[in-house]
PDB file of C-alpha atoms and ligand atoms in Angstrom:
ATOM      1  CA  MET A   1      18.495   6.796 -13.399  1.00 65.00           C
ATOM      2  CA  ALA A   2      15.179   6.110 -11.705  1.00 79.00           C
ATOM      3  CA  GLU A   3      13.926   8.896  -9.477  1.00 91.00           C
ATOM      4  CA  ASN A   4      14.056   7.949  -5.811  1.00 94.00           C
ATOM      5  CA  ILE A   5      10.770   8.359  -3.905  1.00 96.00           C
ATOM      6  CA  MET A   6      11.744   6.829  -0.593  1.00 98.00           C
ATOM      7  CA  LYS A   7      15.014   6.032   1.081  1.00 98.00           C
ATOM      8  CA  ILE A   8      14.824   4.251   4.408  1.00 98.00           C
ATOM      9  CA  THR A   9      18.118   3.964   6.256  1.00 98.00           C
ATOM     10  CA  ASN A  10      18.966   2.017   9.397  1.00 98.00           C
ATOM     11  CA  LEU A  11      15.358   2.124  10.613  1.00 98.00           C
ATOM     12  CA  SER A  12      14.495   0.520  13.954  1.00 98.00           C
ATOM     13  CA  SER A  13      10.976   0.681  15.422  1.00 98.00           C
ATOM     14  CA  SER A  14       9.468  -0.741  18.587  1.00 97.00           C
ATOM     15  CA  TYR A  15       6.314  -1.294  20.596  1.00 96.00           C
ATOM     16  CA  GLY A  16       7.386  -0.808  24.205  1.00 94.00           C
ATOM     17  CA  ASN A  17      10.275  -3.271  24.632  1.00 93.00           C
ATOM     18  CA  ILE A  18       9.328  -5.285  21.554  1.00 94.00           C
ATOM     19  CA  LYS A  19      11.743  -4.418  18.778  1.00 96.00           C
ATOM     20  CA  ALA A  20       9.675  -4.890  15.616  1.00 97.00           C
ATOM     21  CA  LEU A  21      12.102  -3.480  13.030  1.00 97.00           C
ATOM     22  CA  LYS A  22      15.862  -3.720  13.266  1.00 97.00           C
ATOM     23  CA  ASN A  23      18.178  -1.592  11.114  1.00 97.00           C
ATOM     24  CA  ILE A  24      16.111  -1.717   7.936  1.00 97.00           C
ATOM     25  CA  ASP A  25      17.363  -0.269   4.638  1.00 98.00           C
ATOM     26  CA  ILE A  26      14.879   0.072   1.778  1.00 97.00           C
ATOM     27  CA  GLU A  27      14.743   2.147  -1.376  1.00 97.00           C
ATOM     28  CA  ILE A  28      11.712   2.756  -3.549  1.00 97.00           C
ATOM     29  CA  ASN A  29      11.939   4.411  -6.950  1.00 96.00           C
ATOM     30  CA  LYS A  30       9.228   6.255  -8.808  1.00 94.00           C
ATOM     31  CA  GLY A  31       6.896   4.006 -10.766  1.00 93.00           C
ATOM     32  CA  GLU A  32       8.018   0.798  -9.082  1.00 95.00           C
ATOM     33  CA  ILE A  33       5.968  -1.886  -7.399  1.00 95.00           C
ATOM     34  CA  VAL A  34       8.041  -2.983  -4.431  1.00 97.00           C
ATOM     35  CA  SER A  35       6.853  -6.046  -2.557  1.00 96.00           C
ATOM     36  CA  LEU A  36       7.545  -6.950   1.060  1.00 96.00           C
ATOM     37  CA  LEU A  37       7.550 -10.645   1.854  1.00 93.00           C
ATOM     38  CA  GLY A  38       7.722 -12.227   5.257  1.00 90.00           C
ATOM     39  CA  ALA A  39       6.001 -14.603   7.636  1.00 87.00           C
ATOM     40  CA  ASN A  40       3.357 -13.500  10.169  1.00 87.00           C
ATOM     41  CA  GLY A  41       4.883 -11.110  12.652  1.00 90.00           C
ATOM     42  CA  ALA A  42       7.963 -10.373  10.514  1.00 93.00           C
ATOM     43  CA  GLY A  43       7.320  -6.621  10.711  1.00 95.00           C
ATOM     44  CA  LYS A  44       5.670  -5.850   7.370  1.00 94.00           C
ATOM     45  CA  SER A  45       2.750  -3.859   8.747  1.00 94.00           C
ATOM     46  CA  THR A  46       5.085  -2.156  11.211  1.00 96.00           C
ATOM     47  CA  LEU A  47       7.185  -0.877   8.326  1.00 97.00           C
ATOM     48  CA  MET A  48       4.146   0.709   6.687  1.00 96.00           C
ATOM     49  CA  LYS A  49       2.999   2.169   9.993  1.00 96.00           C
ATOM     50  CA  SER A  50       6.506   3.545  10.609  1.00 97.00           C
ATOM     51  CA  ILE A  51       6.406   5.353   7.270  1.00 97.00           C
ATOM     52  CA  LEU A  52       3.096   6.911   8.320  1.00 96.00           C
ATOM     53  CA  GLY A  53       4.370   8.006  11.729  1.00 96.00           C
ATOM     54  CA  MET A  54       2.167   5.561  13.615  1.00 95.00           C
ATOM     55  CA  VAL A  55       4.885   3.593  15.427  1.00 96.00           C
ATOM     56  CA  HIS A  56       7.683   4.601  17.787  1.00 96.00           C
ATOM     57  CA  ILE A  57      10.932   4.931  15.838  1.00 97.00           C
ATOM     58  CA  ASP A  58      14.098   4.273  17.815  1.00 97.00           C
ATOM     59  CA  GLU A  59      16.595   5.284  15.165  1.00 97.00           C
ATOM     60  CA  GLY A  60      17.079   5.753  11.458  1.00 98.00           C
ATOM     61  CA  SER A  61      15.771   7.872   8.662  1.00 98.00           C
ATOM     62  CA  ILE A  62      12.838   7.783   6.241  1.00 98.00           C
ATOM     63  CA  LEU A  63      13.417  10.218   3.413  1.00 98.00           C
ATOM     64  CA  TYR A  64      10.428  10.838   1.161  1.00 98.00           C
ATOM     65  CA  LYS A  65      11.314  12.880  -1.905  1.00 96.00           C
ATOM     66  CA  GLY A  66      14.267  14.131   0.120  1.00 95.00           C
ATOM     67  CA  GLN A  67      12.204  15.147   3.158  1.00 97.00           C
ATOM     68  CA  GLU A  68      12.658  13.478   6.543  1.00 98.00           C
ATOM     69  CA  LEU A  69       9.452  11.805   7.772  1.00 98.00           C
ATOM     70  CA  VAL A  70      10.804  10.629  11.126  1.00 97.00           C
ATOM     71  CA  GLY A  71       9.403  12.979  13.754  1.00 96.00           C
ATOM     72  CA  LYS A  72       6.380  13.941  11.644  1.00 97.00           C
ATOM     73  CA  LYS A  73       2.820  12.961  12.549  1.00 95.00           C
ATOM     74  CA  SER A  74       0.417  10.988  10.324  1.00 93.00           C
ATOM     75  CA  HIS A  75      -1.728  14.029   9.658  1.00 91.00           C
ATOM     76  CA  GLU A  76       1.343  15.789   8.275  1.00 93.00           C
ATOM     77  CA  ILE A  77       2.573  12.771   6.282  1.00 94.00           C
ATOM     78  CA  VAL A  78      -0.675  11.765   4.529  1.00 90.00           C
ATOM     79  CA  PRO A  79      -1.116  15.135   2.765  1.00 89.00           C
ATOM     80  CA  MET A  80       2.452  14.799   1.439  1.00 93.00           C
ATOM     81  CA  GLY A  81       1.130  12.066  -0.844  1.00 93.00           C
ATOM     82  CA  ILE A  82       1.419   8.790   1.056  1.00 94.00           C
ATOM     83  CA  SER A  83      -1.637   6.614   1.444  1.00 92.00           C
ATOM     84  CA  LEU A  84      -2.101   3.293   3.241  1.00 92.00           C
ATOM     85  CA  VAL A  85      -4.833   0.762   2.565  1.00 91.00           C
ATOM     86  CA  PRO A  86      -4.725  -1.189   5.823  1.00 86.00           C
ATOM     87  CA  GLU A  87      -5.275  -4.892   6.190  1.00 81.00           C
ATOM     88  CA  GLY A  88      -8.960  -5.830   6.401  1.00 75.00           C
ATOM     89  CA  ARG A  89     -10.571  -3.111   4.248  1.00 70.00           C
ATOM     90  CA  LYS A  90     -11.729  -0.436   6.620  1.00 81.00           C
ATOM     91  CA  ILE A  91     -14.581   1.052   4.629  1.00 89.00           C
ATOM     92  CA  PHE A  92     -17.684   2.766   5.984  1.00 92.00           C
ATOM     93  CA  ILE A  93     -20.418   0.161   5.752  1.00 91.00           C
ATOM     94  CA  GLU A  94     -23.255   2.611   6.483  1.00 94.00           C
ATOM     95  CA  LEU A  95     -22.234   5.015   3.728  1.00 95.00           C
ATOM     96  CA  SER A  96     -22.759   4.699  -0.007  1.00 96.00           C
ATOM     97  CA  VAL A  97     -19.888   3.735  -2.285  1.00 96.00           C
ATOM     98  CA  GLU A  98     -19.689   7.301  -3.560  1.00 95.00           C
ATOM     99  CA  LYS A  99     -19.635   8.832  -0.045  1.00 95.00           C
ATOM    100  CA  ASN A 100     -16.831   6.426   0.864  1.00 94.00           C
ATOM    101  CA  LEU A 101     -14.887   7.699  -2.127  1.00 94.00           C
ATOM    102  CA  GLU A 102     -15.534  11.346  -1.267  1.00 90.00           C
ATOM    103  CA  ILE A 103     -14.037  10.765   2.174  1.00 87.00           C
ATOM    104  CA  GLY A 104     -10.786   9.844   0.416  1.00 82.00           C
ATOM    105  CA  THR A 105     -10.344  13.456  -0.693  1.00 81.00           C
ATOM    106  CA  PHE A 106     -10.623  14.956   2.810  1.00 76.00           C
ATOM    107  CA  PHE A 107      -6.936  14.959   3.613  1.00 71.00           C
ATOM    108  CA  ARG A 108      -5.791  16.678   0.448  1.00 70.00           C
ATOM    109  CA  LYS A 109      -7.759  19.821  -0.141  1.00 71.00           C
ATOM    110  CA  ARG A 110      -8.028  20.858  -3.765  1.00 76.00           C
ATOM    111  CA  PRO A 111     -10.538  22.493  -6.097  1.00 80.00           C
ATOM    112  CA  PRO A 112     -13.899  20.649  -6.316  1.00 79.00           C
ATOM    113  CA  GLU A 113     -13.397  20.211 -10.092  1.00 82.00           C
ATOM    114  CA  ARG A 114     -10.316  18.134  -9.349  1.00 82.00           C
ATOM    115  CA  ASP A 115     -12.289  15.925  -6.962  1.00 83.00           C
ATOM    116  CA  LYS A 116     -14.824  15.309  -9.731  1.00 87.00           C
ATOM    117  CA  GLU A 117     -12.033  14.400 -12.174  1.00 87.00           C
ATOM    118  CA  LEU A 118     -10.583  11.972  -9.660  1.00 86.00           C
ATOM    119  CA  LEU A 119     -13.960  10.358  -9.098  1.00 91.00           C
ATOM    120  CA  ASP A 120     -14.327   9.865 -12.858  1.00 91.00           C
ATOM    121  CA  MET A 121     -10.819   8.401 -13.045  1.00 87.00           C
ATOM    122  CA  VAL A 122     -11.498   6.007 -10.173  1.00 89.00           C
ATOM    123  CA  TYR A 123     -14.794   4.884 -11.717  1.00 92.00           C
ATOM    124  CA  LYS A 124     -12.945   4.229 -14.958  1.00 88.00           C
ATOM    125  CA  VAL A 125     -10.460   1.976 -13.174  1.00 86.00           C
ATOM    126  CA  PHE A 126     -13.223   0.311 -11.125  1.00 89.00           C
ATOM    127  CA  PRO A 127     -16.347   0.200 -13.333  1.00 90.00           C
ATOM    128  CA  ARG A 128     -17.981  -2.106 -10.825  1.00 91.00           C
ATOM    129  CA  LEU A 129     -17.891   0.632  -8.193  1.00 94.00           C
ATOM    130  CA  TYR A 130     -19.569   3.009 -10.630  1.00 96.00           C
ATOM    131  CA  GLU A 131     -22.401   0.533 -11.134  1.00 96.00           C
ATOM    132  CA  ARG A 132     -22.764   0.311  -7.361  1.00 96.00           C
ATOM    133  CA  ARG A 133     -22.113   3.937  -6.498  1.00 96.00           C
ATOM    134  CA  ASN A 134     -25.387   4.392  -4.585  1.00 97.00           C
ATOM    135  CA  GLN A 135     -25.196   1.055  -2.787  1.00 96.00           C
ATOM    136  CA  LEU A 136     -24.155   0.957   0.897  1.00 95.00           C
ATOM    137  CA  GLY A 137     -20.528  -0.059   1.456  1.00 94.00           C
ATOM    138  CA  GLY A 138     -21.577  -2.898   3.760  1.00 93.00           C
ATOM    139  CA  THR A 139     -23.588  -4.582   1.002  1.00 94.00           C
ATOM    140  CA  LEU A 140     -20.570  -4.976  -1.303  1.00 92.00           C
ATOM    141  CA  SER A 141     -18.846  -8.335  -1.658  1.00 88.00           C
ATOM    142  CA  GLY A 142     -15.454  -8.804   0.008  1.00 85.00           C
ATOM    143  CA  GLY A 143     -13.604  -8.207  -3.248  1.00 84.00           C
ATOM    144  CA  GLU A 144     -15.649  -5.126  -4.031  1.00 88.00           C
ATOM    145  CA  GLN A 145     -14.980  -3.739  -0.544  1.00 91.00           C
ATOM    146  CA  GLN A 146     -11.254  -4.227  -1.086  1.00 88.00           C
ATOM    147  CA  MET A 147     -11.529  -2.406  -4.411  1.00 88.00           C
ATOM    148  CA  LEU A 148     -13.436   0.384  -2.670  1.00 93.00           C
ATOM    149  CA  ALA A 149     -10.695   0.684  -0.031  1.00 92.00           C
ATOM    150  CA  ILE A 150      -8.064   1.020  -2.769  1.00 90.00           C
ATOM    151  CA  ALA A 151     -10.233   3.384  -4.813  1.00 91.00           C
ATOM    152  CA  ARG A 152     -10.729   5.586  -1.756  1.00 91.00           C
ATOM    153  CA  ALA A 153      -6.966   5.761  -1.250  1.00 89.00           C
ATOM    154  CA  LEU A 154      -6.568   6.790  -4.904  1.00 88.00           C
ATOM    155  CA  MET A 155      -8.925   9.710  -4.300  1.00 89.00           C
ATOM    156  CA  SER A 156      -6.142  11.351  -2.290  1.00 85.00           C
ATOM    157  CA  GLU A 157      -3.874  11.191  -5.390  1.00 85.00           C
ATOM    158  CA  PRO A 158      -1.081   9.382  -3.588  1.00 90.00           C
ATOM    159  CA  VAL A 159       2.455   9.462  -4.887  1.00 93.00           C
ATOM    160  CA  LEU A 160       3.158   6.341  -2.850  1.00 95.00           C
ATOM    161  CA  LEU A 161       0.335   3.863  -2.342  1.00 94.00           C
ATOM    162  CA  MET A 162       0.901   1.263   0.383  1.00 96.00           C
ATOM    163  CA  LEU A 163      -1.274  -1.850   0.275  1.00 94.00           C
ATOM    164  CA  ASP A 164      -1.323  -4.191   3.276  1.00 93.00           C
ATOM    165  CA  GLU A 165      -2.476  -7.683   2.289  1.00 90.00           C
ATOM    166  CA  PRO A 166      -4.931  -6.606  -0.410  1.00 88.00           C
ATOM    167  CA  SER A 167      -5.702 -10.207  -1.449  1.00 85.00           C
ATOM    168  CA  LEU A 168      -6.601 -11.388   2.058  1.00 82.00           C
ATOM    169  CA  GLY A 169      -9.760 -13.495   1.978  1.00 77.00           C
ATOM    170  CA  LEU A 170     -10.439 -12.975  -1.717  1.00 79.00           C
ATOM    171  CA  ALA A 171     -11.233 -15.660  -4.276  1.00 80.00           C
ATOM    172  CA  PRO A 172      -8.391 -16.338  -6.755  1.00 82.00           C
ATOM    173  CA  LYS A 173     -10.320 -14.830  -9.672  1.00 81.00           C
ATOM    174  CA  ILE A 174     -10.822 -11.564  -7.761  1.00 80.00           C
ATOM    175  CA  VAL A 175      -7.158 -11.545  -6.716  1.00 84.00           C
ATOM    176  CA  GLY A 176      -6.237 -11.729 -10.399  1.00 85.00           C
ATOM    177  CA  GLU A 177      -8.515  -8.804 -11.171  1.00 83.00           C
ATOM    178  CA  LEU A 178      -7.181  -6.756  -8.264  1.00 84.00           C
ATOM    179  CA  PHE A 179      -3.550  -7.367  -9.178  1.00 88.00           C
ATOM    180  CA  GLY A 180      -4.330  -6.421 -12.774  1.00 88.00           C
ATOM    181  CA  ILE A 181      -5.558  -3.082 -11.444  1.00 85.00           C
ATOM    182  CA  ILE A 182      -2.459  -2.591  -9.290  1.00 87.00           C
ATOM    183  CA  LYS A 183      -0.316  -3.194 -12.371  1.00 86.00           C
ATOM    184  CA  GLN A 184      -2.399  -0.725 -14.316  1.00 85.00           C
ATOM    185  CA  LEU A 185      -1.823   1.906 -11.588  1.00 84.00           C
ATOM    186  CA  ARG A 186       1.908   1.435 -11.945  1.00 83.00           C
ATOM    187  CA  GLU A 187       1.602   2.066 -15.661  1.00 83.00           C
ATOM    188  CA  GLU A 188       0.042   5.395 -14.739  1.00 79.00           C
ATOM    189  CA  ASN A 189       3.268   6.111 -12.837  1.00 79.00           C
ATOM    190  CA  MET A 190       2.049   5.478  -9.326  1.00 90.00           C
ATOM    191  CA  THR A 191       4.522   3.948  -6.912  1.00 95.00           C
ATOM    192  CA  VAL A 192       3.299   0.987  -4.885  1.00 95.00           C
ATOM    193  CA  LEU A 193       4.572  -0.694  -1.733  1.00 97.00           C
ATOM    194  CA  LEU A 194       2.826  -4.053  -1.546  1.00 95.00           C
ATOM    195  CA  VAL A 195       2.640  -6.393   1.439  1.00 94.00           C
ATOM    196  CA  GLU A 196       1.306  -9.816   0.545  1.00 88.00           C
ATOM    197  CA  GLN A 197       1.030 -13.293   1.964  1.00 82.00           C
ATOM    198  CA  ASN A 198       0.323 -14.421  -1.582  1.00 84.00           C
ATOM    199  CA  ALA A 199       3.986 -14.157  -2.575  1.00 88.00           C
ATOM    200  CA  THR A 200       3.563 -15.750  -6.006  1.00 88.00           C
ATOM    201  CA  ALA A 201       0.947 -13.190  -7.019  1.00 87.00           C
ATOM    202  CA  ALA A 202       2.944 -10.318  -5.509  1.00 91.00           C
ATOM    203  CA  LEU A 203       6.228 -11.255  -7.191  1.00 93.00           C
ATOM    204  CA  ALA A 204       4.440 -11.678 -10.520  1.00 91.00           C
ATOM    205  CA  ILE A 205       3.555  -7.966 -10.599  1.00 92.00           C
ATOM    206  CA  ALA A 206       6.397  -6.486  -8.518  1.00 95.00           C
ATOM    207  CA  ASP A 207       9.626  -5.013  -9.879  1.00 95.00           C
ATOM    208  CA  ARG A 208      11.644  -5.669  -6.747  1.00 96.00           C
ATOM    209  CA  ALA A 209      11.072  -7.321  -3.400  1.00 96.00           C
ATOM    210  CA  TYR A 210      12.479  -7.365   0.120  1.00 96.00           C
ATOM    211  CA  VAL A 211      12.219 -10.275   2.518  1.00 94.00           C
ATOM    212  CA  LEU A 212      11.694  -9.459   6.188  1.00 95.00           C
ATOM    213  CA  GLU A 213      12.454 -11.994   8.905  1.00 94.00           C
ATOM    214  CA  ASN A 214      12.119 -11.122  12.585  1.00 94.00           C
ATOM    215  CA  GLY A 215      12.289  -7.422  11.842  1.00 96.00           C
ATOM    216  CA  ARG A 216      15.363  -7.616   9.610  1.00 97.00           C
ATOM    217  CA  ILE A 217      15.795  -7.536   5.842  1.00 96.00           C
ATOM    218  CA  THR A 218      17.374 -10.860   4.940  1.00 94.00           C
ATOM    219  CA  LEU A 219      17.145 -10.715   1.152  1.00 93.00           C
ATOM    220  CA  SER A 220      16.334  -8.213  -1.573  1.00 95.00           C
ATOM    221  CA  GLY A 221      16.418  -8.141  -5.334  1.00 95.00           C
ATOM    222  CA  ALA A 222      14.527  -8.231  -8.604  1.00 96.00           C
ATOM    223  CA  ALA A 223      11.115  -9.863  -8.229  1.00 95.00           C
ATOM    224  CA  ARG A 224      11.748 -12.009 -11.312  1.00 93.00           C
ATOM    225  CA  GLU A 225      14.870 -13.484  -9.730  1.00 93.00           C
ATOM    226  CA  MET A 226      13.112 -14.056  -6.410  1.00 91.00           C
ATOM    227  CA  LEU A 227      10.520 -16.189  -8.175  1.00 89.00           C
ATOM    228  CA  THR A 228      13.242 -18.670  -9.105  1.00 89.00           C
ATOM    229  CA  ASN A 229      15.337 -18.380  -5.935  1.00 87.00           C
ATOM    230  CA  PRO A 230      15.260 -21.849  -4.271  1.00 85.00           C
ATOM    231  CA  GLU A 231      15.215 -20.371  -0.742  1.00 84.00           C
ATOM    232  CA  ILE A 232      12.267 -18.079  -1.563  1.00 83.00           C
ATOM    233  CA  LYS A 233      10.484 -20.921  -3.310  1.00 83.00           C
ATOM    234  CA  ARG A 234      10.828 -23.113  -0.255  1.00 83.00           C
ATOM    235  CA  MET A 235       9.870 -20.432   2.287  1.00 81.00           C
ATOM    236  CA  TYR A 236       7.197 -18.383   0.531  1.00 78.00           C
ATOM    237  CA  LEU A 237       6.081 -19.981  -2.710  1.00 75.00           C
ATOM    238  CA  GLY A 238       5.134 -23.390  -1.417  1.00 71.00           C
ATOM    239  CA  GLY A 239       7.669 -25.154  -3.621  1.00 59.00           C
TER     240      GLY A 239
HETATM  241  P1  ATP B 301       1.263 -10.263   9.644  1.00 58.89           P
HETATM  242  O1  ATP B 301       1.584 -10.839   8.327  1.00 58.89           O
HETATM  243  O2  ATP B 301       0.875 -11.319  10.646  1.00 58.89           O
HETATM  244  O3  ATP B 301       0.336  -9.099   9.614  1.00 58.89           O
HETATM  245  P2  ATP B 301       3.538  -8.474   9.966  1.00 58.89           P
HETATM  246  O4  ATP B 301       4.771  -8.900   9.248  1.00 58.89           O
HETATM  247  O5  ATP B 301       2.737  -7.401   9.382  1.00 58.89           O
HETATM  248  O6  ATP B 301       2.655  -9.758  10.256  1.00 58.89           O
HETATM  249  P3  ATP B 301       3.692  -6.799  12.280  1.00 58.89           P
HETATM  250  O7  ATP B 301       2.236  -6.621  12.466  1.00 58.89           O
HETATM  251  O8  ATP B 301       4.466  -5.683  11.709  1.00 58.89           O
HETATM  252  O9  ATP B 301       3.975  -8.107  11.431  1.00 58.89           O
HETATM  253  O10 ATP B 301       4.302  -7.207  13.690  1.00 58.89           O
HETATM  254  C1  ATP B 301       5.704  -7.264  13.947  1.00 58.89           C
HETATM  255  C2  ATP B 301       5.945  -7.597  15.402  1.00 58.89           C
HETATM  256  O11 ATP B 301       5.486  -6.519  16.242  1.00 58.89           O
HETATM  257  C3  ATP B 301       5.183  -8.831  15.891  1.00 58.89           C
HETATM  258  O12 ATP B 301       6.008  -9.522  16.781  1.00 58.89           O
HETATM  259  C4  ATP B 301       3.979  -8.258  16.607  1.00 58.89           C
HETATM  260  O13 ATP B 301       3.544  -9.118  17.639  1.00 58.89           O
HETATM  261  C5  ATP B 301       4.511  -6.969  17.172  1.00 58.89           C
HETATM  262  N1  ATP B 301       3.440  -5.946  17.247  1.00 58.89           N
HETATM  263  C6  ATP B 301       2.690  -5.480  16.239  1.00 58.89           C
HETATM  264  N2  ATP B 301       1.822  -4.550  16.650  1.00 58.89           N
HETATM  265  C7  ATP B 301       2.016  -4.415  17.981  1.00 58.89           C
HETATM  266  C8  ATP B 301       1.437  -3.619  19.004  1.00 58.89           C
HETATM  267  N3  ATP B 301       0.480  -2.725  18.735  1.00 58.89           N
HETATM  268  N4  ATP B 301       1.900  -3.774  20.266  1.00 58.89           N
HETATM  269  C9  ATP B 301       2.878  -4.661  20.547  1.00 58.89           C
HETATM  270  N5  ATP B 301       3.479  -5.438  19.629  1.00 58.89           N
HETATM  271  C10 ATP B 301       3.060  -5.321  18.366  1.00 58.89           C
END
């Protein structure tokens, strides 16, 4: 039996009177890549923000390794091992690549030797960032900035890494490279929650997927089966 990392039950979230999530049930097991599909405004980002305690939750439960997250604040949740790479790569453009990475360790205090090990690990996964470690963040290409945003999240040693639209605005070749890295992270036993407009690319690396429509889960299953599901093909795969 796969070890459960997250169990979301009957979750509803809102912004004022806008109900953004309605009675959502989601499970994520250790070492899985779980993809969330859905049109603009379906509630994908809201789900990630709800997990991080950044949105008002009306009802429901978010169990993370058996612990209830609902009611906790972001600054309590992040150190528990959950990291979000938000849409639109929020890196520090005035700081060097390496300083950007060091900031990733701030929320999880540990011995300095461990930080050094993590930096080495991250540079191994992203050799291009190593080559550019002294360059200012703002001078990196779009793809490199996205890699830096992910690398910085890895510096906090997340158990669950949440990626919001990592391929946004990237050339297809870079998307391929990035998704190769995400797959590689899974092989190292990281658990990934992936939101993507590029559903074909997401389903190709995901184990399972959920479809969100108007704040509700309308379909879920193995990613492989979703790729051949006629409804999914029509709605999300351009077929
Ligand atoms: P996209 O792919 O466009 O990013 P999404 O699936 O991530 O979409 P969300 O950003 O989660 O969608 O938005 C879900 C719903 O909540 C939308 O109707 C949106 O307008 C609304 N919403 C999101 N953020 C806020 C906010 N800060 N205040 C009010 N309404 C919001």
